Short mmCIF file of C-alpha atoms in Angstrom, two decimals:
data_model
loop_
_atom_site.label_atom_id
_atom_site.label_comp_id
_atom_site.label_asym_id
_atom_site.label_seq_id
_atom_site.Cartn_x
_atom_site.Cartn_y
_atom_site.Cartn_z
CA MET Y 1 -21.69 -23.46 9.18
CA LEU Y 2 -19.75 -22.45 12.31
CA LYS Y 3 -16.81 -21.50 10.12
CA ARG Y 4 -18.93 -19.25 8.00
CA LEU Y 5 -20.39 -17.53 11.04
CA LYS Y 6 -16.88 -16.95 12.36
CA ARG Y 7 -15.82 -15.39 9.09
CA LEU Y 8 -18.85 -13.12 9.16
CA TRP Y 9 -18.00 -12.05 12.66
CA VAL Y 10 -14.45 -11.22 11.60
CA VAL Y 11 -15.79 -9.05 8.81
CA MET Y 12 -18.14 -7.27 11.15
CA LYS Y 13 -15.43 -6.72 13.74
CA SER Y 14 -12.85 -5.30 11.38
CA PRO Y 15 -12.58 -1.49 11.57
CA SER Y 16 -13.48 -0.98 7.95
CA SER Y 17 -16.89 -2.46 8.61
CA ALA Y 18 -17.64 -0.93 12.02
CA SER Y 19 -20.15 1.24 10.28
CA MET Y 20 -21.73 -1.83 8.79
CA GLY Y 21 -22.67 -3.14 12.22
CA PHE Y 22 -24.19 0.22 12.89
CA ILE Y 23 -26.11 0.16 9.66
CA LEU Y 24 -27.42 -3.29 10.48
CA LEU Y 25 -28.57 -2.09 13.88
CA LEU Y 26 -30.26 0.89 12.30
CA GLY Y 27 -31.92 -1.29 9.76
CA PHE Y 28 -33.08 -3.61 12.49
CA THR Y 29 -34.78 -0.94 14.64
CA GLY Y 30 -36.14 0.76 11.55
CA GLY Y 31 -37.53 -2.57 10.52
CA ILE Y 32 -39.36 -3.00 13.80
CA ILE Y 33 -40.93 0.43 13.56
CA PHE Y 34 -41.88 -0.10 9.95
CA TRP Y 35 -43.24 -3.57 10.70
CA GLY Y 36 -45.44 -2.25 13.49
CA GLY Y 37 -46.83 0.55 11.38
CA PHE Y 38 -47.32 -1.80 8.46
CA ASN Y 39 -49.22 -4.33 10.49
CA THR Y 40 -51.38 -1.66 12.07
CA GLY Y 41 -52.23 -0.51 8.58
CA MET Y 42 -53.04 -4.07 7.61
CA GLU Y 43 -55.29 -4.40 10.65
CA ALA Y 44 -57.10 -1.13 9.98
CA THR Y 45 -57.93 -2.24 6.47
CA ASN Y 46 -59.43 -5.45 7.86
CA THR Y 47 -62.33 -3.86 9.72
CA GLU Y 48 -65.90 -3.93 8.58
CA GLU Y 49 -66.12 -0.14 8.70
CA PHE Y 50 -63.35 0.04 6.16
CA CYS Y 51 -65.10 -2.28 3.72
CA ALA Y 52 -68.42 -0.55 4.37
CA GLY Y 53 -66.98 2.61 2.90
CA CYS Y 54 -67.33 1.11 -0.57
CA HIS Y 55 -69.54 -1.95 -0.03
CA ALA Y 56 -72.42 -0.48 1.99
CA PRO Y 57 -75.18 -2.62 0.37
CA ILE Y 58 -73.28 -5.81 1.19
CA VAL Y 59 -72.67 -4.87 4.79
CA LYS Y 60 -76.42 -4.33 5.17
CA GLU Y 61 -77.31 -7.71 3.64
CA ILE Y 62 -75.02 -9.70 5.85
CA ARG Y 63 -77.07 -8.92 8.96
CA GLU Y 64 -79.61 -11.59 8.02
CA THR Y 65 -77.09 -14.36 7.62
CA ILE Y 66 -75.73 -17.02 9.95
CA HIS Y 67 -72.30 -15.45 10.00
CA TYR Y 68 -73.69 -12.27 11.52
CA SER Y 69 -75.93 -13.67 14.21
CA ASN Y 70 -76.18 -17.24 15.44
CA ARG Y 71 -76.62 -19.28 18.58
CA SER Y 72 -72.94 -19.25 19.52
CA GLY Y 73 -72.38 -15.53 19.03
CA VAL Y 74 -69.23 -16.05 16.98
CA ARG Y 75 -69.03 -13.78 13.96
CA ALA Y 76 -67.21 -13.97 10.67
CA ILE Y 77 -66.36 -10.51 9.38
CA CYS Y 78 -65.50 -9.52 5.82
CA SER Y 79 -61.79 -10.08 6.18
CA ASP Y 80 -62.25 -13.56 7.71
CA CYS Y 81 -63.61 -14.75 4.39
CA HIS Y 82 -61.93 -12.42 1.96
CA VAL Y 83 -58.41 -11.89 3.27
CA PRO Y 84 -56.15 -14.94 3.61
CA HIS Y 85 -54.51 -15.49 7.01
CA ASN Y 86 -51.28 -16.84 5.60
CA TRP Y 87 -48.89 -13.89 5.42
CA THR Y 88 -47.70 -14.11 1.81
CA ASP Y 89 -51.19 -14.82 0.51
CA LYS Y 90 -52.40 -11.90 2.56
CA ILE Y 91 -49.91 -9.51 0.97
CA VAL Y 92 -50.77 -10.83 -2.47
CA ARG Y 93 -54.48 -10.30 -1.85
CA LYS Y 94 -53.89 -6.80 -0.47
CA VAL Y 95 -51.86 -5.85 -3.50
CA GLN Y 96 -54.55 -7.32 -5.73
CA ALA Y 97 -57.03 -5.28 -3.75
CA SER Y 98 -55.25 -2.13 -4.87
CA LYS Y 99 -56.97 -2.93 -8.15
CA GLU Y 100 -60.22 -2.26 -6.34
CA LEU Y 101 -59.00 1.29 -5.82
CA VAL Y 102 -58.74 1.76 -9.56
CA ALA Y 103 -62.17 0.20 -10.02
CA PHE Y 104 -63.43 2.51 -7.29
CA ALA Y 105 -62.04 5.54 -9.09
CA MET Y 106 -63.75 4.32 -12.25
CA GLY Y 107 -66.93 3.79 -10.25
CA THR Y 108 -67.57 0.23 -11.43
CA ILE Y 109 -69.97 -0.45 -8.56
CA SER Y 110 -70.75 3.10 -7.44
CA THR Y 111 -74.52 2.79 -7.87
CA ASP Y 112 -76.89 0.00 -6.98
CA GLU Y 113 -77.69 -0.65 -10.66
CA LYS Y 114 -74.03 -0.87 -11.61
CA PHE Y 115 -73.35 -3.16 -8.66
CA GLN Y 116 -76.22 -5.52 -9.48
CA ALA Y 117 -75.10 -5.69 -13.11
CA ARG Y 118 -71.52 -6.49 -12.14
CA ARG Y 119 -72.32 -8.69 -9.18
CA GLY Y 120 -72.35 -11.99 -11.06
CA HIS Y 121 -68.90 -11.28 -12.39
CA LEU Y 122 -67.48 -10.36 -8.98
CA ALA Y 123 -69.09 -13.36 -7.27
CA ASP Y 124 -67.64 -15.64 -9.91
CA ARG Y 125 -64.16 -14.24 -9.29
CA GLU Y 126 -64.59 -15.00 -5.58
CA TRP Y 127 -65.77 -18.54 -6.28
CA GLN Y 128 -62.85 -19.19 -8.58
CA ARG Y 129 -60.42 -17.84 -5.99
CA MET Y 130 -61.88 -20.05 -3.25
CA LYS Y 131 -62.00 -23.09 -5.51
CA GLY Y 132 -58.34 -22.42 -6.19
CA ASN Y 133 -57.32 -22.45 -2.53
CA ASP Y 134 -59.75 -25.22 -1.50
CA SER Y 135 -61.88 -22.70 0.44
CA GLN Y 136 -59.00 -21.95 2.78
CA GLU Y 137 -60.87 -19.06 4.44
CA CYS Y 138 -63.80 -21.28 5.41
CA ARG Y 139 -61.43 -23.92 6.71
CA ASN Y 140 -59.71 -21.40 8.97
CA CYS Y 141 -62.82 -21.69 11.13
CA HIS Y 142 -64.59 -24.85 9.95
CA GLN Y 143 -62.11 -27.68 10.00
CA PHE Y 144 -63.27 -30.83 8.33
CA ASP Y 145 -61.28 -33.05 10.69
CA PHE Y 146 -63.22 -31.73 13.66
CA MET Y 147 -66.72 -31.97 12.23
CA ASP Y 148 -68.85 -34.25 14.38
CA PHE Y 149 -71.14 -36.07 12.01
CA SER Y 150 -73.32 -37.28 14.86
CA GLU Y 151 -74.15 -33.65 15.60
CA GLN Y 152 -74.79 -32.57 12.02
CA GLY Y 153 -78.08 -32.88 10.17
CA ALA Y 154 -78.68 -35.89 7.95
CA ARG Y 155 -78.38 -33.85 4.77
CA SER Y 156 -75.09 -32.32 5.92
CA VAL Y 157 -73.59 -35.70 6.74
CA LYS Y 158 -74.62 -37.18 3.43
CA GLN Y 159 -72.70 -34.53 1.49
CA HIS Y 160 -69.81 -33.95 3.87
CA SER Y 161 -68.93 -37.62 4.29
CA THR Y 162 -68.84 -38.17 0.54
CA ALA Y 163 -68.14 -35.33 -1.87
CA LEU Y 164 -66.33 -33.19 0.72
CA ALA Y 165 -64.36 -35.98 2.37
CA SER Y 166 -63.09 -37.26 -0.96
CA GLY Y 167 -61.94 -33.80 -1.97
CA GLU Y 168 -64.12 -33.94 -5.05
CA LYS Y 169 -65.81 -30.71 -4.02
CA THR Y 170 -64.93 -27.79 -1.80
CA CYS Y 171 -67.06 -25.63 0.49
CA VAL Y 172 -68.02 -22.93 -2.02
CA ASP Y 173 -69.08 -25.53 -4.59
CA CYS Y 174 -72.06 -26.31 -2.38
CA HIS Y 175 -72.32 -23.28 -0.09
CA LYS Y 176 -72.81 -20.40 -2.47
CA GLY Y 177 -74.56 -17.33 -1.13
CA ILE Y 178 -73.78 -18.28 2.47
CA ALA Y 179 -73.04 -14.65 3.37
CA HIS Y 180 -74.60 -12.60 0.56
CA GLN Y 181 -77.55 -12.28 -1.73
CA LEU Y 182 -76.82 -14.30 -4.82
CA PRO Y 183 -76.44 -12.85 -8.31
CA ASN Y 184 -78.37 -14.38 -11.21
CA MET Y 185 -77.49 -18.08 -10.94
CA GLU Y 186 -78.59 -19.12 -14.39
CA GLY Y 187 -76.01 -21.41 -15.90
CA ILE Y 188 -73.94 -21.77 -12.73
CA GLU Y 189 -72.96 -25.37 -12.03
CA GLY Y 190 -75.28 -27.01 -9.55
CA TRP Y 191 -78.06 -24.41 -9.88
CA MET Q 1 -116.54 19.24 62.36
CA LYS Q 2 -113.60 17.01 61.56
CA LYS Q 3 -115.48 13.96 62.78
CA LEU Q 4 -118.51 14.79 60.65
CA LEU Q 5 -116.33 15.15 57.53
CA THR Q 6 -114.69 11.78 58.10
CA ALA Q 7 -118.09 10.16 58.62
CA ILE Q 8 -119.48 11.62 55.37
CA ILE Q 9 -116.48 10.57 53.34
CA THR Q 10 -116.49 7.07 54.81
CA ALA Q 11 -120.21 6.72 54.16
CA GLY Q 12 -119.69 7.97 50.61
CA ILE Q 13 -116.94 5.46 49.91
CA VAL Q 14 -118.92 2.58 51.36
CA ALA Q 15 -122.04 3.57 49.41
CA LEU Q 16 -120.22 3.97 46.12
CA SER Q 17 -118.16 0.79 46.29
CA ALA Q 18 -121.06 -1.31 47.48
CA SER Q 19 -123.45 -0.03 44.83
CA PRO Q 20 -124.07 -2.78 42.24
CA VAL Q 21 -124.91 -0.23 39.55
CA TRP Q 22 -121.63 1.45 39.84
CA SER Q 23 -119.51 -1.70 39.69
CA ALA Q 24 -121.41 -3.07 36.67
CA ASP Q 25 -120.85 0.21 34.91
CA ALA Q 26 -117.19 0.09 35.70
CA ASP Q 27 -116.89 -3.44 34.30
CA ASP Q 28 -118.59 -2.44 31.08
CA TYR Q 29 -116.31 0.47 30.76
CA MET Q 30 -113.21 -1.63 31.42
CA THR Q 31 -114.07 -4.52 29.10
CA ASN Q 32 -113.58 -3.64 25.44
CA SER Q 33 -113.96 -7.11 23.98
CA GLY Q 34 -117.74 -6.82 24.15
CA GLY Q 35 -117.86 -10.08 26.08
CA VAL Q 36 -116.68 -12.11 23.09
CA GLU Q 37 -114.37 -14.99 23.82
CA SER Q 38 -111.52 -15.47 21.36
CA LEU Q 39 -108.63 -17.90 21.00
CA ARG Q 40 -106.98 -15.98 23.79
CA GLY Q 41 -109.92 -16.66 26.09
CA GLN Q 42 -112.05 -13.98 27.76
CA VAL Q 43 -109.59 -11.09 27.76
CA GLU Q 44 -109.77 -7.46 26.88
CA ILE Q 45 -108.55 -6.46 23.48
CA SER Q 46 -106.13 -4.04 25.01
CA THR Q 47 -104.30 -6.60 27.13
CA ILE Q 48 -101.09 -7.86 25.67
CA ASN Q 49 -100.45 -11.58 25.75
CA LYS Q 50 -97.30 -12.95 27.26
CA SER Q 51 -95.34 -13.90 24.18
CA GLU Q 52 -94.66 -17.58 23.62
CA SER Q 53 -91.06 -18.53 23.04
CA LEU Q 54 -90.34 -19.10 19.36
CA LYS Q 55 -90.63 -22.69 18.17
CA GLN Q 56 -87.47 -24.21 16.78
CA VAL Q 57 -87.57 -26.00 13.46
CA PRO Q 58 -85.52 -29.21 13.72
CA ARG Q 59 -82.51 -29.21 11.43
CA ASP Q 60 -83.55 -32.50 9.80
CA GLN Q 61 -86.42 -34.78 10.67
CA LYS Q 62 -88.12 -37.88 9.24
CA LEU Q 63 -90.34 -37.42 6.21
CA ILE Q 64 -93.78 -36.26 7.29
CA ASP Q 65 -96.71 -38.38 6.07
CA ARG Q 66 -99.42 -36.73 4.02
CA ASN Q 67 -102.99 -36.41 5.22
CA TYR Q 68 -104.78 -36.19 1.88
CA VAL Q 69 -103.92 -37.07 -1.66
CA GLN Q 70 -103.25 -33.65 -3.15
CA GLN Q 71 -101.43 -32.29 -0.12
CA PRO Q 72 -98.14 -30.52 -0.85
CA PRO Q 73 -95.60 -32.50 1.18
CA MET Q 74 -94.20 -30.65 4.17
CA ILE Q 75 -90.53 -29.70 4.45
CA PRO Q 76 -88.67 -32.00 6.84
CA HIS Q 77 -85.72 -29.65 7.42
CA THR Q 78 -84.84 -26.01 8.15
CA THR Q 79 -84.82 -23.46 5.37
CA ARG Q 80 -83.19 -20.61 7.24
CA GLY Q 81 -81.16 -18.43 4.90
CA TYR Q 82 -82.30 -20.25 1.76
CA GLN Q 83 -82.70 -17.70 -1.02
CA VAL Q 84 -85.67 -18.01 -3.34
CA ASN Q 85 -85.93 -14.93 -5.50
CA LEU Q 86 -85.55 -13.64 -9.02
CA ASN Q 87 -81.86 -14.50 -9.08
CA ALA Q 88 -81.63 -17.85 -7.38
CA ASN Q 89 -83.70 -20.74 -6.05
CA LYS Q 90 -81.89 -22.65 -3.34
CA CYS Q 91 -84.62 -25.30 -3.11
CA LEU Q 92 -84.18 -26.22 -6.76
CA SER Q 93 -80.42 -26.54 -6.28
CA CYS Q 94 -81.29 -29.84 -4.60
CA HIS Q 95 -84.83 -30.72 -5.69
CA SER Q 96 -84.79 -29.96 -9.42
CA PHE Q 97 -84.83 -32.90 -11.82
CA LYS Q 98 -81.25 -32.03 -12.73
CA ASN Q 99 -79.81 -31.97 -9.20
CA ALA Q 100 -82.03 -34.30 -7.18
CA GLY Q 101 -80.08 -37.44 -8.00
CA GLU Q 102 -76.70 -36.12 -6.98
CA MET Q 103 -77.99 -34.43 -3.84
CA GLY Q 104 -80.12 -37.41 -2.79
CA ALA Q 105 -83.20 -35.23 -2.54
CA THR Q 106 -86.83 -35.78 -3.55
CA LYS Q 107 -87.59 -34.62 -7.09
CA ILE Q 108 -90.25 -31.99 -7.60
CA SER Q 109 -93.47 -33.31 -9.09
CA VAL Q 110 -94.05 -33.17 -12.84
CA THR Q 111 -97.09 -31.00 -12.16
CA HIS Q 112 -94.61 -28.22 -11.43
CA TYR Q 113 -93.80 -27.95 -15.12
CA GLU Q 114 -97.40 -27.30 -16.09
CA THR Q 115 -98.77 -23.87 -16.74
CA ARG Q 116 -102.20 -22.78 -15.66
CA ASP Q 117 -103.74 -23.92 -18.93
CA GLY Q 118 -102.12 -27.33 -18.92
CA MET Q 119 -99.16 -26.72 -21.17
CA THR Q 120 -96.00 -28.55 -20.09
CA LEU Q 121 -92.89 -26.37 -20.08
CA SER Q 122 -89.24 -27.42 -20.24
CA ASP Q 123 -88.54 -25.88 -16.85
CA VAL Q 124 -90.42 -25.07 -13.65
CA SER Q 125 -93.58 -23.12 -14.33
CA PRO Q 126 -93.55 -19.59 -12.88
CA ARG Q 127 -96.65 -20.35 -10.84
CA ARG Q 128 -94.74 -23.09 -9.01
CA TYR Q 129 -91.47 -21.19 -8.59
CA PHE Q 130 -91.98 -19.92 -5.04
CA CYS Q 131 -91.76 -23.21 -3.16
CA LEU Q 132 -92.67 -21.85 0.26
CA GLN Q 133 -96.11 -20.78 -0.93
CA CYS Q 134 -97.26 -24.40 -0.63
CA HIS Q 135 -94.50 -26.26 1.20
CA VAL Q 136 -93.78 -25.28 4.77
CA THR Q 137 -91.37 -26.27 7.50
CA GLN Q 138 -92.72 -27.95 10.61
CA ALA Q 139 -91.96 -27.25 14.24
CA ASP Q 140 -93.27 -29.34 17.11
CA ALA Q 141 -96.15 -27.09 18.16
CA LYS Q 142 -99.51 -27.91 19.73
CA PRO Q 143 -102.45 -27.07 17.43
CA LEU Q 144 -104.23 -23.90 18.55
CA VAL Q 145 -107.68 -25.25 17.79
CA GLY Q 146 -109.00 -28.79 17.82
CA ASN Q 147 -109.36 -30.63 14.53
CA THR Q 148 -111.28 -33.81 13.77
CA PHE Q 149 -109.95 -34.29 10.24
CA GLN Q 150 -109.32 -37.92 9.36
CA PRO Q 151 -107.17 -38.97 6.40
CA VAL Q 152 -108.80 -41.29 3.89
CA ASP Q 153 -108.29 -44.99 4.56
CA SER Q 154 -105.58 -45.44 1.97
CA LEU Q 155 -103.40 -42.84 3.70
CA ARG Q 156 -103.94 -44.08 7.20
#
């Protein structure tokens, strides 16, 4: 390892590659600037106002739910549940979200009627995604290991200590419609 | 002159405020409940009650006994945020015949499958779909009016 580093240093020091050190430095600073701008962009696209631009009906609905107003005053915003925290997953989701731009251009949910008709399909995609990652977004805030069963209601404990603890089911299997009006649930498992 | 004016005004005030006719009139004018006592007591319609703090529904409580045979059982838990509409029925996601076993919940009664004219359907009858029409959550609140109702012996 040390040997390899030494060899690298020799290469960098040699006159023929003086410019290479420079290039690296340039790349490094450029990277920082790019990184900052990139992250700012990522942050800006995480705000509720941004989502509201295309999902106005949903933003209105959420006001009645526990994740908008509750006794502790902690809120979950759109991106808490829909954008993964883990960096690579986040990028993947953002790139996937570019698809939404195409759908937006096509106007798949541009009117209330169109949205209601397509809602079941979109909700199902979200459920499948969360089933796939074991409801990672929920677990970012609600960690099973720190749930105090003596504080939870009897019905909560009954389900959490069995089906959830054993990993047989994940949060969205039981908690559908926790933040939104549900689509037609006919034929959905458990309904 | 000044003294006389003060005397007249003072006399006037004393006469007016002491006059029983005047004060009765004023009371009549000020009271718009017509002397009727309501649940709020003897207060004018225009007064605004101090609002009571909202009662909290316990998250889960023991099953609540019934008072008469045909009484719809009361809900022993919160139902905040539970959607019951054209698209979804959160209550049935635990209480339907299909789900009750797995969720450890009470099954709905078979009467809920009957239509108005006694036909039994294969699923919940539309007239029984909106659970909260008959079943209600319970908070620990004092009754507003007294009640002497006694359950029948078999339910006591």
